[in-house]
Coordinates of C-alpha atoms in Angstrom, one line a residue:
M12 CA -5.7 217.7 242.9
L13 CA -2.7 215.8 241.7
K14 CA -3.5 216.0 238.0
G15 CA -0.6 217.5 236.0
R16 CA 1.8 217.7 239.0
H17 CA 5.4 216.6 239.1
L18 CA 6.7 214.2 241.8
I19 CA 10.4 215.0 242.4
E20 CA 10.8 214.3 246.1
P21 CA 8.5 212.9 248.9
G22 CA 7.9 216.4 250.3
D23 CA 6.0 217.3 247.1
L24 CA 3.1 215.3 248.5
S25 CA 1.1 216.4 251.5
L26 CA 0.2 213.9 254.1
S27 CA -3.4 213.8 252.9
E28 CA -2.2 213.2 249.3
I29 CA -0.1 210.3 250.5
D30 CA -3.1 208.9 252.3
D31 CA -5.2 209.3 249.2
I32 CA -2.6 207.5 247.0
C33 CA -2.3 204.7 249.5
S34 CA -6.1 204.4 249.8
L35 CA -6.5 204.1 246.0
A36 CA -3.6 201.6 245.9
E37 CA -5.4 199.5 248.5
Q38 CA -8.6 199.5 246.4
M39 CA -6.5 198.3 243.4
I40 CA -5.0 195.5 245.5
V41 CA -8.5 194.3 246.5
D42 CA -10.1 194.6 243.0
P43 CA -7.5 195.2 240.2
V44 CA -9.9 194.3 237.5
A45 CA -12.0 197.3 238.3
F46 CA -9.1 199.6 237.3
Q47 CA -7.9 197.8 234.2
D48 CA -9.1 200.4 231.7
V49 CA -9.0 203.6 233.6
C50 CA -5.9 204.9 231.7
R51 CA -6.8 203.6 228.3
G52 CA -5.1 205.7 225.7
K53 CA -2.5 207.2 228.1
I54 CA 1.2 206.8 227.3
L55 CA 3.9 206.4 230.0
A56 CA 7.5 207.2 228.9
A57 CA 10.0 205.3 231.0
L58 CA 13.4 207.0 230.5
F59 CA 16.0 205.1 232.4
F60 CA 19.5 206.5 232.0
E61 CA 20.7 204.1 234.8
P62 CA 20.2 200.3 235.1
S63 CA 17.0 199.2 236.8
T64 CA 14.9 196.0 237.1
R65 CA 12.2 196.5 239.7
T66 CA 11.5 200.2 239.3
R67 CA 11.3 200.2 235.5
L68 CA 9.3 197.0 235.2
S69 CA 7.1 198.1 238.0
F70 CA 6.3 201.4 236.2
E71 CA 5.6 199.5 233.0
A72 CA 3.4 196.9 234.6
A73 CA 1.5 199.7 236.4
A74 CA 0.8 201.5 233.2
L75 CA -0.2 198.4 231.4
R76 CA -2.5 197.2 234.2
L77 CA -4.3 200.5 234.0
G78 CA -4.9 200.0 230.3
G79 CA -2.2 202.4 229.2
S80 CA 0.8 201.9 227.0
V81 CA 4.6 202.4 227.5
E82 CA 7.5 203.8 225.5
G83 CA 11.0 204.6 226.5
F84 CA 14.4 203.0 227.0
A85 CA 16.4 201.1 229.5
D86 CA 19.8 202.0 228.1
A87 CA 20.9 205.6 227.5
S88 CA 23.6 204.4 225.1
S89 CA 20.8 203.8 222.5
T90 CA 19.5 207.4 222.7
S91 CA 20.6 210.7 221.2
T92 CA 22.4 211.6 224.4
T93 CA 25.3 209.8 222.9
K94 CA 25.3 212.4 220.2
G95 CA 25.4 215.2 222.8
E96 CA 21.7 215.9 223.1
T97 CA 20.9 217.7 226.4
L98 CA 18.5 216.3 229.0
A99 CA 16.3 219.4 228.5
D100 CA 15.9 218.7 224.8
T101 CA 15.3 215.0 225.4
I102 CA 12.5 215.9 227.8
R103 CA 11.0 218.5 225.4
V104 CA 10.8 215.9 222.7
V105 CA 9.5 213.0 224.8
S106 CA 6.9 215.0 226.6
S107 CA 5.5 215.8 223.1
Y108 CA 4.7 212.1 222.7
A109 CA 3.8 211.0 226.3
D110 CA 1.2 211.8 228.9
I111 CA 3.5 211.1 231.8
I112 CA 7.3 210.5 232.2
A113 CA 9.2 208.4 234.7
I114 CA 12.8 209.2 234.7
R115 CA 15.9 207.7 236.4
N116 CA 19.2 209.4 236.1
P117 CA 22.5 209.0 238.0
K118 CA 22.8 212.8 238.4
E119 CA 21.3 214.5 241.4
G120 CA 18.8 217.1 240.4
A121 CA 18.1 215.6 236.9
A122 CA 14.4 215.0 237.6
L123 CA 14.0 218.5 238.9
L124 CA 15.7 219.8 235.7
A125 CA 13.4 217.6 233.6
S126 CA 10.3 219.0 235.2
K127 CA 11.3 222.5 234.1
Y128 CA 11.2 221.5 230.4
S129 CA 8.4 218.9 230.4
S130 CA 4.8 219.6 229.1
C131 CA 3.5 216.5 231.1
P132 CA 4.0 215.3 234.6
I133 CA 7.5 214.0 235.6
I134 CA 8.0 211.3 238.2
N135 CA 11.4 211.0 239.7
A136 CA 12.4 207.3 239.6
G137 CA 15.7 208.0 241.2
D138 CA 18.2 210.8 240.8
G139 CA 21.7 209.6 241.9
G140 CA 22.0 209.5 245.7
H141 CA 19.2 212.1 246.1
Y142 CA 15.6 210.9 246.2
H143 CA 13.4 208.0 245.1
P144 CA 9.8 209.1 245.9
T145 CA 8.0 206.2 244.3
Q146 CA 10.1 203.7 246.4
T147 CA 9.0 205.8 249.3
L148 CA 5.3 205.4 248.4
T149 CA 6.1 201.6 248.0
D150 CA 7.6 201.6 251.5
L151 CA 4.8 203.6 253.0
L152 CA 2.1 201.4 251.5
T153 CA 3.9 198.3 252.7
I154 CA 4.2 199.7 256.3
R155 CA 0.5 200.7 256.2
Q156 CA -0.5 197.2 255.1
L157 CA 1.7 195.3 257.5
R158 CA 2.1 197.7 260.5
G159 CA -1.3 199.4 260.3
G160 CA -0.1 203.0 260.0
F161 CA 2.8 205.4 259.8
E162 CA 3.0 206.8 263.4
N163 CA 4.9 205.6 266.5
Q164 CA 7.3 203.3 264.7
T165 CA 10.9 202.7 265.6
V166 CA 12.7 202.3 262.3
G167 CA 16.2 201.0 261.8
F168 CA 18.0 202.0 258.6
C169 CA 21.0 199.7 258.0
G170 CA 23.8 199.7 255.5
D171 CA 24.6 202.4 253.0
L172 CA 23.0 205.5 254.5
M173 CA 25.4 208.0 252.8
F174 CA 24.4 207.2 249.2
G175 CA 21.1 205.4 249.8
R176 CA 18.4 207.6 248.2
T177 CA 15.7 205.2 249.3
V178 CA 16.8 205.8 252.9
H179 CA 16.9 209.6 252.5
S180 CA 13.4 209.6 250.9
L181 CA 11.8 207.3 253.5
A182 CA 13.4 209.1 256.4
Q183 CA 12.1 212.4 255.1
A184 CA 8.6 211.0 254.7
L185 CA 8.4 209.3 258.1
S186 CA 9.8 212.3 259.8
R187 CA 6.4 214.1 259.0
Y188 CA 4.5 211.6 261.2
K189 CA 4.1 211.7 264.9
G190 CA 6.1 209.5 267.3
N191 CA 8.6 207.9 264.9
K192 CA 12.1 207.2 266.1
F193 CA 15.1 206.4 263.8
I194 CA 18.2 204.4 264.4
F195 CA 20.8 204.7 261.7
I196 CA 23.1 201.7 261.6
S197 CA 26.2 202.0 259.4
P198 CA 30.0 202.2 259.3
K199 CA 31.2 205.8 259.9
E200 CA 32.1 206.1 256.2
L201 CA 28.5 205.5 255.2
T202 CA 26.6 207.3 257.9
I203 CA 23.5 209.4 257.2
P204 CA 24.6 212.7 255.5
E205 CA 24.8 215.9 257.6
Y206 CA 22.3 217.6 255.4
M207 CA 19.6 215.0 256.3
I208 CA 20.2 215.7 260.0
K209 CA 20.2 219.5 259.7
N210 CA 17.5 219.9 257.1
V211 CA 15.1 217.1 257.8
L212 CA 15.5 215.4 261.2
E213 CA 16.3 218.3 263.5
P214 CA 13.6 220.7 262.0
A215 CA 11.0 217.9 262.4
G216 CA 12.1 217.2 266.0
V217 CA 12.6 213.5 265.2
E218 CA 14.3 211.4 267.9
Y219 CA 17.3 209.6 266.3
M220 CA 20.5 207.8 267.2
L221 CA 23.6 206.4 265.4
A222 CA 24.8 202.9 265.8
D223 CA 27.5 200.7 264.3
R224 CA 26.2 197.2 265.4
L225 CA 22.9 195.8 264.2
E226 CA 22.9 193.3 267.0
D227 CA 22.9 196.0 269.7
V228 CA 19.6 197.7 268.4
I229 CA 17.6 195.2 266.4
G230 CA 15.6 194.2 269.5
S231 CA 14.0 197.7 269.7
L232 CA 12.9 197.9 266.1
D233 CA 9.4 197.8 264.6
I234 CA 10.8 198.1 261.1
L235 CA 14.3 197.2 259.8
Y236 CA 15.1 198.8 256.5
M237 CA 18.1 197.0 255.0
T238 CA 20.1 198.4 252.1
R239 CA 23.0 197.2 250.0
V240 CA 26.4 198.9 249.8
Q241 CA 26.1 200.4 246.3
K242 CA 29.2 199.7 244.2
E243 CA 28.2 202.2 241.6
R244 CA 28.4 205.1 244.1
F245 CA 32.1 204.4 245.0
F246 CA 35.1 206.0 243.3
N247 CA 37.5 203.6 245.0
E248 CA 36.9 199.9 244.5
Q249 CA 39.1 199.1 247.6
D250 CA 36.7 201.1 249.8
Y251 CA 33.7 199.2 248.3
I252 CA 35.3 195.8 248.9
R253 CA 36.2 196.8 252.5
L254 CA 32.6 197.9 253.3
K255 CA 30.4 195.8 251.2
D256 CA 29.8 193.1 253.8
S257 CA 29.6 195.3 256.8
Y258 CA 26.1 194.1 257.8
I259 CA 24.6 190.7 257.0
L260 CA 21.1 189.9 258.4
D261 CA 20.8 186.2 259.1
N262 CA 18.6 183.9 261.3
Q263 CA 20.8 184.4 264.3
K264 CA 20.3 188.2 264.3
M265 CA 16.5 187.7 263.6
K266 CA 16.3 185.8 266.9
L267 CA 17.0 189.0 268.7
A268 CA 14.2 190.9 266.9
K269 CA 10.6 191.5 267.9
K270 CA 8.1 188.8 266.8
D271 CA 6.2 191.5 264.8
M272 CA 9.1 193.4 263.3
I273 CA 9.1 193.6 259.5
V274 CA 12.2 193.6 257.3
L275 CA 12.1 195.8 254.3
H276 CA 14.6 196.2 251.5
P277 CA 14.4 198.3 248.3
L278 CA 16.3 195.6 246.4
P279 CA 18.5 194.4 244.6
R280 CA 19.9 192.3 247.4
V281 CA 23.5 191.3 247.3
N282 CA 24.9 189.8 250.6
E283 CA 23.2 191.9 253.2
I284 CA 20.2 189.6 253.8
A285 CA 21.0 185.9 253.9
P286 CA 18.6 183.7 251.8
E287 CA 17.7 181.8 254.9
V288 CA 15.8 184.9 256.2
D289 CA 13.4 184.7 253.2
A290 CA 11.4 182.0 255.0
D291 CA 10.9 184.2 258.1
P292 CA 7.3 185.6 258.1
R293 CA 8.8 189.0 259.1
A294 CA 10.7 189.2 255.8
A295 CA 8.5 191.5 253.8
Y296 CA 10.7 192.7 250.9
F297 CA 9.0 190.5 248.2
K298 CA 5.6 191.7 249.3
Q299 CA 7.0 195.2 249.1
V300 CA 7.8 194.6 245.4
R301 CA 4.2 193.8 244.7
Y302 CA 2.9 196.7 246.7
G303 CA 5.2 199.0 244.7
M304 CA 3.3 198.2 241.5
F305 CA 0.0 199.2 243.1
A306 CA 1.5 202.4 244.5
R307 CA 2.7 203.4 241.1
M308 CA -0.6 202.5 239.5
A309 CA -2.4 204.8 241.9
L310 CA 0.2 207.6 241.4
I311 CA 0.0 207.3 237.5
A312 CA -3.8 207.4 237.7
K313 CA -3.8 210.5 239.9
L314 CA -1.1 212.5 238.0
T315 CA -2.7 211.8 234.6
G316 CA -6.2 212.7 235.9
C317 CA -7.6 209.3 235.1
L318 CA -8.9 209.1 238.7

C-alpha cells in the first residue's frame, strides 16, 4: 500500500510498486475521463522554492485532472521564509491544510527533512543535485511506452552528470533491472559522482563505462538521455561558459544512431539538442512531458489513497 507514504528518492518504491504506478498511469492515458473525479476534495500543496515550469505545472495539472485542487507558491520570496521561518515550521503549517505536498528545494536533503515534520505525504520534486523521483517515474513510463520495458537497455547519459539529479535518479532506478548497461558521456569536470559508482552501480553489478565523445558511442545506445549543463549549479561563471556547449545533439550525430533509439531529456533544453532533431521520430522528449503528467496523476492517486 502506498497510501500515506513519502516519496523522497526512487529507492523508496519497490519494483512492483513502480510497475503498479506505471500500469495505473497507462490506464489514465487510455481513458482519462474515467479518473477525472477520483481525488475530488483532495488538496495538493505545490511548494517550489526553486524555479520550475514543467514539474510544477505537471503536478498542478495532475491534481486538477483527478478532480483535486491546488495551493502553494512558485516563488519562495513571497513566503515567510524571507522572515526567517524554518522549513520544518513551513511544512508543519502547510501539511495542516493539504492532503499531499510536492516540494522542490535547492538544498540536498530538504525533502527528507520535510518528511519528518509533515502530517501528510511528501513528494520530492527535486532537492538540489540529489534526487528527482517523479522525473524518474516520468522517464520510466516513457521507456515502458516506447521501448516496451525496463530491462536489457543500453542507456547513454550525456551532459552534466555531476549535478544532474535526474541522471542520478534514473540511473539508480534502472540499475535495479536486469541486463541494463550505462554509458556516461561528459567532460571530466562533470562526470558521474563517485558516490553513484560506489553506492549504486557497483553494488548492483551494473556494467558501465565513461566516455567523452558522444559520436564514439551513440551507435550502441537504445536510449540517449541528454541533459543541459546547469548554470545554477556553478559557482564560477567562467567554468559554466567553458562547458555549457560540450555536447550538442544534431542531425549529423543522429545519423550514427540506431533506427529505434529514443532521445529523452528532462528539459528545459538550452543548446544541447538542436531544434532540427525535434522532427526526428526518435525524439521523445515532448512525449515524455505528457507522460510525466500521467505518472504524477497515478502517484498522487496512490499516495492519497484515492485509488
